[in-house]
Short mmCIF file of C-alpha atoms in Angstrom, two decimals:
data_model
loop_
_atom_site.label_atom_id
_atom_site.label_comp_id
_atom_site.label_asym_id
_atom_site.label_seq_id
_atom_site.Cartn_x
_atom_site.Cartn_y
_atom_site.Cartn_z
CA UNK A 1 0.00 0.00 0.00
CA UNK A 2 1.20 3.47 -0.78
CA UNK A 3 1.89 5.53 2.28
CA UNK A 4 4.37 8.19 3.28
CA UNK A 5 5.82 7.36 6.66
CA UNK A 6 7.77 10.31 8.01
CA UNK A 7 9.21 11.38 11.31
CA UNK A 8 7.46 14.10 13.28
CA UNK A 9 10.63 16.18 13.55
CA UNK A 10 10.99 16.27 9.76
CA UNK A 11 7.37 17.31 9.25
CA UNK A 12 7.89 20.05 11.82
CA UNK A 13 11.01 21.27 10.01
CA UNK A 14 9.20 21.32 6.66
CA UNK A 15 6.29 23.27 8.14
CA UNK A 16 8.71 25.72 9.76
CA UNK A 17 10.43 26.22 6.40
CA UNK A 18 7.10 26.82 4.66
CA UNK A 19 6.07 29.32 7.35
CA UNK A 20 9.41 31.10 7.14
CA UNK A 21 9.18 31.63 3.38
CA UNK A 22 5.46 32.46 3.33
CA UNK A 23 4.00 34.14 1.25
CA UNK A 24 6.57 32.82 -1.22
CA UNK A 25 6.49 29.13 -1.96
CA UNK A 26 9.09 27.04 -0.12
CA UNK A 27 10.62 23.86 -1.53
CA UNK A 28 13.01 21.13 -0.56
CA UNK A 29 13.90 17.48 -0.35
CA UNK A 30 14.03 14.77 2.26
CA UNK A 31 16.70 12.25 1.34
CA UNK A 32 16.78 8.66 2.50
CA UNK A 33 18.81 5.51 1.87
CA UNK A 34 18.30 4.13 -1.65
CA UNK A 35 15.44 1.64 -1.71
CA UNK A 36 14.42 2.28 1.88
CA UNK A 37 11.45 4.54 1.16
CA UNK A 38 12.38 6.19 4.45
CA UNK A 39 12.97 9.94 4.53
CA UNK A 40 15.76 10.71 6.99
CA UNK A 41 17.65 13.87 5.97
CA UNK A 42 15.79 17.15 5.50
CA UNK A 43 17.35 19.51 2.95
CA UNK A 44 15.58 22.87 2.58
CA UNK A 45 16.25 24.27 -0.90
CA UNK A 46 16.20 27.83 -2.21
CA UNK A 47 13.22 28.70 -4.34
CA UNK A 48 15.13 30.26 -7.23
CA UNK A 49 11.87 31.68 -8.60
CA UNK A 50 11.15 33.49 -5.31
CA UNK A 51 7.49 33.52 -6.19
CA UNK A 52 4.17 33.19 -4.45
CA UNK A 53 2.91 30.92 -7.22
CA UNK A 54 5.94 29.10 -8.55
CA UNK A 55 8.96 27.28 -7.26
CA UNK A 56 12.09 25.99 -8.84
CA UNK A 57 15.26 24.55 -7.39
CA UNK A 58 18.34 26.62 -8.11
CA UNK A 59 20.17 24.58 -10.74
CA UNK A 60 23.56 24.64 -9.02
CA UNK A 61 22.16 23.79 -5.61
CA UNK A 62 20.18 21.02 -7.27
CA UNK A 63 23.34 19.51 -8.75
CA UNK A 64 25.24 19.79 -5.48
CA UNK A 65 22.48 18.17 -3.41
CA UNK A 66 21.83 15.38 -5.92
CA UNK A 67 25.55 14.56 -6.05
CA UNK A 68 25.74 14.54 -2.30
CA UNK A 69 22.82 12.11 -2.17
CA UNK A 70 24.57 9.94 -4.74
CA UNK A 71 27.76 9.91 -2.67
CA UNK A 72 25.80 8.90 0.43
CA UNK A 73 23.77 6.22 -1.37
CA UNK A 74 20.65 8.25 -0.85
CA UNK A 75 17.79 9.24 -3.11
CA UNK A 76 15.11 11.93 -2.95
CA UNK A 77 12.41 10.13 -0.98
CA UNK A 78 10.29 13.25 -0.51
CA UNK A 79 10.13 16.36 -2.68
CA UNK A 80 8.08 19.04 -0.99
CA UNK A 81 6.80 22.50 -1.67
CA UNK A 82 4.23 24.84 -0.27
CA UNK A 83 1.17 26.45 -1.73
CA UNK A 84 0.63 29.69 0.08
CA UNK A 85 -2.88 30.66 -1.00
CA UNK A 86 -4.42 27.44 -2.26
CA UNK A 87 -4.97 23.88 -1.11
CA UNK A 88 -2.22 21.29 -0.74
CA UNK A 89 -3.06 19.51 -3.95
CA UNK A 90 -0.81 19.25 -7.03
CA UNK A 91 -1.56 21.95 -9.57
CA UNK A 92 -1.49 21.15 -13.25
CA UNK A 93 1.93 22.74 -13.27
CA UNK A 94 3.11 20.41 -10.52
CA UNK A 95 1.87 17.39 -12.41
CA UNK A 96 3.38 18.50 -15.69
CA UNK A 97 6.80 19.03 -14.21
CA UNK A 98 6.99 16.09 -11.84
CA UNK A 99 10.22 14.40 -12.92
CA UNK A 100 11.00 12.02 -10.06
CA UNK A 101 8.64 9.06 -10.39
CA UNK A 102 10.02 7.40 -7.26
CA UNK A 103 9.44 10.35 -4.95
CA UNK A 104 6.63 11.22 -2.60
CA UNK A 105 5.44 14.70 -3.55
CA UNK A 106 4.54 16.38 -0.27
CA UNK A 107 2.52 19.58 -0.35
CA UNK A 108 2.00 21.95 2.53
CA UNK A 109 -0.59 24.70 2.39
CA UNK A 110 0.11 27.74 4.53
CA UNK A 111 -2.97 29.67 3.47
CA UNK A 112 -4.38 29.43 7.00
CA UNK A 113 -2.25 31.39 9.46
CA UNK A 114 -2.47 28.93 12.32
CA UNK A 115 -2.94 25.51 10.76
CA UNK A 116 -1.31 23.60 7.95
CA UNK A 117 -2.69 21.20 5.43
CA UNK A 118 -0.15 18.45 4.67
CA UNK A 119 -0.79 15.94 1.91
CA UNK A 120 1.32 13.50 -0.07
CA UNK A 121 1.08 12.24 -3.63
CA UNK A 122 2.75 10.01 -6.14
CA UNK A 123 2.93 11.59 -9.56
CA UNK A 124 3.87 9.11 -12.27
CA UNK A 125 3.28 9.60 -15.99
CA UNK A 126 0.96 12.48 -15.28
CA UNK A 127 -1.25 10.48 -12.93
CA UNK A 128 -1.72 11.79 -9.40
CA UNK A 129 -2.35 9.29 -6.60
CA UNK A 130 -2.85 10.61 -3.11
CA UNK A 131 -1.49 8.55 -0.25
CA UNK A 132 -1.87 8.79 3.51
CA UNK A 133 0.81 10.54 5.53
CA UNK A 134 1.85 8.54 8.55
CA UNK A 135 3.66 10.71 11.08
CA UNK A 136 5.98 8.73 13.30
CA UNK A 137 6.53 10.11 16.77
CA UNK A 138 10.22 9.67 17.49
CA UNK A 139 11.31 8.93 20.99
CA UNK A 140 7.96 7.44 21.83
CA UNK A 141 6.75 3.99 20.89
CA UNK A 142 7.92 3.69 17.25
CA UNK A 143 4.70 1.86 16.46
CA UNK A 144 2.60 4.68 17.80
CA UNK A 145 1.74 6.68 14.76
CA UNK A 146 -0.82 9.17 13.74
CA UNK A 147 -2.23 8.93 10.25
CA UNK A 148 -3.60 11.69 8.11
CA UNK A 149 -5.81 10.24 5.48
CA UNK A 150 -6.55 11.92 2.21
CA UNK A 151 -6.41 15.55 2.90
CA UNK A 152 -7.56 15.59 6.43
CA UNK A 153 -5.87 18.64 7.80
CA UNK A 154 -3.66 18.10 10.82
CA UNK A 155 -4.99 21.35 12.20
CA UNK A 156 -5.58 19.84 15.60
CA UNK A 157 -2.03 18.61 16.01
CA UNK A 158 -0.09 20.35 18.72
CA UNK A 159 3.33 21.01 17.21
CA UNK A 160 4.67 21.87 20.64
CA UNK A 161 4.87 18.17 21.37
CA UNK A 162 8.18 17.76 19.56
CA UNK A 163 10.07 19.09 22.53
CA UNK A 164 11.26 22.36 21.04
CA UNK B 1 36.69 10.12 -27.01
CA UNK B 2 34.59 9.19 -24.04
CA UNK B 3 32.30 11.44 -22.11
CA UNK B 4 30.51 10.04 -19.10
CA UNK B 5 26.81 10.89 -19.05
CA UNK B 6 24.71 10.50 -15.91
CA UNK B 7 21.10 9.64 -16.66
CA UNK B 8 18.24 10.51 -14.28
CA UNK B 9 15.76 7.86 -13.16
CA UNK B 10 12.99 9.13 -15.39
CA UNK B 11 15.10 8.68 -18.54
CA UNK B 12 16.65 5.30 -17.74
CA UNK B 13 13.98 3.57 -19.80
CA UNK B 14 16.03 4.80 -22.78
CA UNK B 15 19.28 3.38 -21.48
CA UNK B 16 18.14 -0.07 -20.44
CA UNK B 17 18.16 1.06 -16.82
CA UNK B 18 21.76 2.28 -16.93
CA UNK B 19 22.57 5.15 -14.64
CA UNK B 20 25.73 6.11 -16.49
CA UNK B 21 26.43 5.77 -20.20
CA UNK B 22 29.34 6.83 -22.38
CA UNK B 23 29.10 9.06 -25.40
CA UNK B 24 31.19 11.26 -27.63
CA UNK B 25 30.99 14.62 -29.32
CA UNK B 26 32.68 18.00 -29.56
CA UNK B 27 29.58 19.82 -28.35
CA UNK B 28 26.55 18.96 -26.27
CA UNK B 29 24.46 18.83 -29.45
CA UNK B 30 26.88 16.29 -30.96
CA UNK B 31 26.85 14.26 -27.77
CA UNK B 32 23.05 14.05 -27.71
CA UNK B 33 23.01 12.97 -31.35
CA UNK B 34 25.58 10.31 -30.58
CA UNK B 35 23.61 9.09 -27.53
CA UNK B 36 20.40 8.96 -29.53
CA UNK B 37 22.02 6.57 -32.00
CA UNK B 38 22.26 3.99 -29.23
CA UNK B 39 19.50 5.17 -26.91
CA UNK B 40 16.78 6.09 -29.35
CA UNK B 41 14.35 8.71 -28.11
CA UNK B 42 16.61 10.18 -25.46
CA UNK B 43 17.46 13.26 -27.48
CA UNK B 44 13.79 14.01 -28.08
CA UNK B 45 13.20 14.21 -24.35
CA UNK B 46 15.86 16.87 -23.94
CA UNK B 47 15.45 19.06 -27.00
CA UNK B 48 12.37 20.99 -28.10
CA UNK B 49 10.83 20.86 -31.55
CA UNK B 50 12.55 24.14 -32.31
CA UNK B 51 15.90 22.58 -31.56
CA UNK B 52 16.76 24.19 -28.25
CA UNK B 53 17.49 22.56 -24.93
CA UNK B 54 14.27 22.04 -23.05
CA UNK B 55 13.76 24.60 -20.36
CA UNK B 56 12.74 22.07 -17.73
CA UNK B 57 15.79 19.91 -17.89
CA UNK B 58 19.10 20.83 -16.35
CA UNK B 59 22.27 19.69 -18.07
CA UNK B 60 25.66 20.17 -16.50
CA UNK B 61 29.16 19.77 -17.89
CA UNK B 62 31.31 18.87 -14.92
CA UNK B 63 30.22 21.50 -12.38
CA UNK B 64 28.67 24.03 -14.75
CA UNK B 65 25.10 24.51 -15.92
CA UNK B 66 25.30 24.38 -19.72
CA UNK B 67 23.01 27.40 -19.94
CA UNK B 68 26.07 29.40 -18.97
CA UNK B 69 28.32 27.51 -21.41
CA UNK B 70 26.41 28.09 -24.61
CA UNK B 71 23.66 25.49 -24.09
CA UNK B 72 23.74 22.98 -26.96
CA UNK B 73 26.89 24.63 -28.29
CA UNK B 74 28.74 23.93 -25.04
CA UNK B 75 32.16 22.51 -25.86
CA UNK B 76 33.03 19.06 -24.58
CA UNK B 77 36.37 17.35 -24.10
CA UNK B 78 37.48 13.83 -23.47
CA UNK B 79 36.95 12.94 -19.85
CA UNK B 80 34.17 15.45 -19.23
CA UNK B 81 31.25 14.35 -17.13
CA UNK B 82 27.77 15.38 -18.23
CA UNK B 83 24.89 15.20 -15.75
CA UNK B 84 21.23 15.39 -16.74
CA UNK B 85 18.66 16.23 -14.08
CA UNK B 86 14.97 16.99 -14.56
CA UNK B 87 14.46 20.46 -13.09
CA UNK B 88 12.43 20.36 -9.91
CA UNK B 89 9.74 22.97 -10.34
CA UNK B 90 6.05 23.57 -10.02
CA UNK B 91 3.78 25.61 -7.87
CA UNK B 92 0.27 26.87 -7.54
CA UNK B 93 0.59 29.16 -10.52
CA UNK B 94 -2.42 28.42 -12.61
CA UNK B 95 -3.17 30.87 -15.32
CA UNK B 96 -3.08 30.44 -19.07
CA UNK B 97 0.53 29.41 -19.23
CA UNK B 98 -0.02 26.45 -16.96
CA UNK B 99 -2.91 25.36 -19.12
CA UNK B 100 -0.73 25.67 -22.18
CA UNK B 101 1.90 23.50 -20.58
CA UNK B 102 -0.41 20.83 -19.26
CA UNK B 103 -2.41 20.56 -22.47
CA UNK B 104 0.51 18.53 -23.70
CA UNK B 105 0.98 15.00 -22.52
CA UNK B 106 1.45 15.42 -18.84
CA UNK B 107 3.35 12.17 -18.75
CA UNK B 108 6.77 13.56 -19.28
CA UNK B 109 6.13 17.20 -19.82
CA UNK B 110 8.85 18.02 -17.35
CA UNK B 111 11.32 17.21 -20.02
CA UNK B 112 9.18 16.68 -23.07
CA UNK B 113 9.41 18.61 -26.25
CA UNK B 114 7.25 21.60 -25.43
CA UNK B 115 8.13 24.68 -23.50
CA UNK B 116 5.95 27.58 -22.55
CA UNK B 117 6.20 31.29 -22.44
CA UNK B 118 5.54 31.43 -18.75
CA UNK B 119 8.17 28.85 -18.08
CA UNK B 120 10.67 30.89 -20.01
CA UNK B 121 9.77 34.07 -18.19
CA UNK B 122 10.14 32.29 -14.91
CA UNK B 123 13.58 31.16 -15.96
CA UNK B 124 14.40 34.80 -16.43
CA UNK B 125 13.35 35.43 -12.88
CA UNK B 126 15.46 32.58 -11.64
CA UNK B 127 18.54 33.78 -13.43
CA UNK B 128 18.02 37.33 -12.30
CA UNK B 129 17.77 36.13 -8.74
CA UNK B 130 21.12 34.45 -8.75
#
């Protein structure tokens, strides 16, 4: 079954990045060991477009980060970006340009000031398939997870719980 | 002369799954023609119908983006390493330009043969922001 399983601390870092760059779109990668389907290393990227409606990795940073992943036997497990005024669902632009068929495309909407919508998709050959996001609470029982199914907004989640 | 070419996941269907292939050529254009002779269809995923490098693919010679080296005219030498990466881009932007882009086969539009005015203008923004 398709599911994105991701650590709470990484989700928190992605949300913080999206909030920081709001109202511009934020973008980045979470790398993980090749074949593991486990995102472990959060890499916030510059949005070279610096736009409220468009994002693009800076081409030189892209090369550097992809090489680094290669050297570490990692791959881009998650590619994320924010929508700052619309829902967390892939736009036609997102679908057209999705070039990593193995990645989970995570979208965060920051249109609401005090809650985030976080959703994940596979985008392969132009077909969008939403998948649940399973947030793993580190440092607690590793089997204790909270699932967000199909667009349910995690608005009720208390982000203070991560210990920061 | 051998030039090492790194192929991204989405294009490995053209290389029998190979992550790295060898090619030859004095320029990037020559190299892509050479590669296409053994990996048919690859060139068409990188070059538009008007014969320019597709805007939504990044090609690097060693550590340089070829857009700053003359694009398809970029000079190559024996031992160079060429890396192809699909640009990572997207966003909520949804006016006419997005429609123009997505009216083409969404399957591989990221690096398919059509570009769009909005995409080009956004490239301008990106370059200006460097």
